[in-house]
């Protein structure tokens, strides 16, 4: 019987991607409308969201690797 792969739900990834898209859209819209104060806020959101996605993905990759190491050590 084949082992089922554990399902990891990277909850931070969809949230981070949505925040990055909102930030990017905000940057474009505020540049077009010459709204400089909200441009700063949208740019800050973009700068916060992108590393959040990367860190969440790294944590999930590390958890998968740890699971593989634990499986190998038990055999």
mmCIF file of C-alpha atoms in Angstrom:
data_model
loop_
_atom_site.group_PDB
_atom_site.id
_atom_site.type_symbol
_atom_site.label_atom_id
_atom_site.label_comp_id
_atom_site.label_asym_id
_atom_site.label_seq_id
_atom_site.Cartn_x
_atom_site.Cartn_y
_atom_site.Cartn_z
ATOM 1 C CA UNK A 1 0.000 0.000 0.000
ATOM 2 C CA UNK A 2 1.439 3.348 -1.023
ATOM 3 C CA UNK A 3 1.904 5.941 1.678
ATOM 4 C CA UNK A 4 -0.165 9.062 1.406
ATOM 5 C CA UNK A 5 1.790 12.264 1.229
ATOM 6 C CA UNK A 6 1.056 14.702 4.004
ATOM 7 C CA UNK A 7 -0.892 17.691 2.852
ATOM 8 C CA UNK A 8 0.603 20.925 4.021
ATOM 9 C CA UNK A 9 -1.506 23.997 3.613
ATOM 10 C CA UNK A 10 0.850 26.930 3.174
ATOM 11 C CA UNK A 11 -1.576 29.426 4.661
ATOM 12 C CA UNK A 12 0.846 32.327 4.424
ATOM 13 C CA UNK A 13 1.407 31.911 0.702
ATOM 14 C CA UNK A 14 -2.071 32.873 -0.552
ATOM 15 C CA UNK A 15 -2.286 35.732 1.945
ATOM 16 C CA UNK A 16 1.138 37.024 0.991
ATOM 17 C CA UNK A 17 0.412 36.767 -2.730
ATOM 18 C CA UNK A 18 -2.858 38.651 -2.307
ATOM 19 C CA UNK A 19 -1.095 41.347 -0.258
ATOM 20 C CA UNK A 20 1.639 41.613 -2.895
ATOM 21 C CA UNK A 21 -0.937 41.964 -5.677
ATOM 22 C CA UNK A 22 -2.841 44.614 -3.726
ATOM 23 C CA UNK A 23 0.398 46.477 -3.051
ATOM 24 C CA UNK A 24 1.468 46.296 -6.689
ATOM 25 C CA UNK A 25 -1.960 47.441 -7.881
ATOM 26 C CA UNK A 26 -1.880 50.260 -5.340
ATOM 27 C CA UNK A 27 1.538 51.378 -6.563
ATOM 28 C CA UNK A 28 0.396 51.506 -10.186
ATOM 29 C CA UNK A 29 -2.915 53.266 -9.425
ATOM 30 C CA UNK A 30 -1.299 55.824 -7.137
ATOM 31 C CA UNK A 31 1.440 56.623 -9.656
ATOM 32 C CA UNK A 32 -1.190 57.204 -12.341
ATOM 33 C CA UNK A 33 -3.257 59.429 -10.000
ATOM 34 C CA UNK A 34 -0.214 61.259 -8.544
ATOM 35 C CA UNK A 35 -1.268 60.288 -5.019
ATOM 36 C CA UNK A 36 2.102 60.240 -3.296
ATOM 37 C CA UNK A 37 1.064 59.542 0.316
ATOM 38 C CA UNK A 38 -0.928 56.433 -0.511
ATOM 39 C CA UNK A 39 1.851 55.391 -2.904
ATOM 40 C CA UNK A 40 4.180 55.108 0.089
ATOM 41 C CA UNK A 41 1.656 52.901 1.901
ATOM 42 C CA UNK A 42 1.145 50.642 -1.124
ATOM 43 C CA UNK A 43 4.903 50.336 -1.647
ATOM 44 C CA UNK A 44 5.376 49.431 2.042
ATOM 45 C CA UNK A 45 2.698 46.732 1.726
ATOM 46 C CA UNK A 46 4.491 45.338 -1.308
ATOM 47 C CA UNK A 47 7.829 45.283 0.523
ATOM 48 C CA UNK A 48 6.306 43.464 3.502
ATOM 49 C CA UNK A 49 4.309 40.915 1.488
ATOM 50 C CA UNK A 50 7.060 39.592 -0.777
ATOM 51 C CA UNK A 51 9.429 38.380 1.972
ATOM 52 C CA UNK A 52 6.443 36.963 3.875
ATOM 53 C CA UNK A 53 5.650 34.653 0.971
ATOM 54 C CA UNK A 54 9.272 33.551 0.639
ATOM 55 C CA UNK A 55 9.713 32.823 4.348
ATOM 56 C CA UNK A 56 6.485 30.816 4.469
ATOM 57 C CA UNK A 57 7.570 28.730 1.485
ATOM 58 C CA UNK A 58 11.002 28.123 3.052
ATOM 59 C CA UNK A 59 9.416 26.925 6.302
ATOM 60 C CA UNK A 60 7.186 24.457 4.475
ATOM 61 C CA UNK A 61 10.113 23.149 2.408
ATOM 62 C CA UNK A 62 12.125 22.689 5.600
ATOM 63 C CA UNK A 63 9.247 20.773 7.207
ATOM 64 C CA UNK A 64 9.041 18.467 4.187
ATOM 65 C CA UNK A 65 12.780 17.790 4.372
ATOM 66 C CA UNK A 66 12.559 17.053 8.096
ATOM 67 C CA UNK A 67 9.762 14.579 7.446
ATOM 68 C CA UNK A 68 11.920 12.796 4.863
ATOM 69 C CA UNK A 69 14.874 12.650 7.269
ATOM 70 C CA UNK A 70 12.663 11.258 10.036
ATOM 71 C CA UNK A 71 11.303 8.624 7.669
ATOM 72 C CA UNK A 72 14.830 7.584 6.645
ATOM 73 C CA UNK A 73 16.013 7.403 10.252
ATOM 74 C CA UNK A 74 13.102 5.133 11.219
ATOM 75 C CA UNK A 75 13.882 2.605 8.492
#
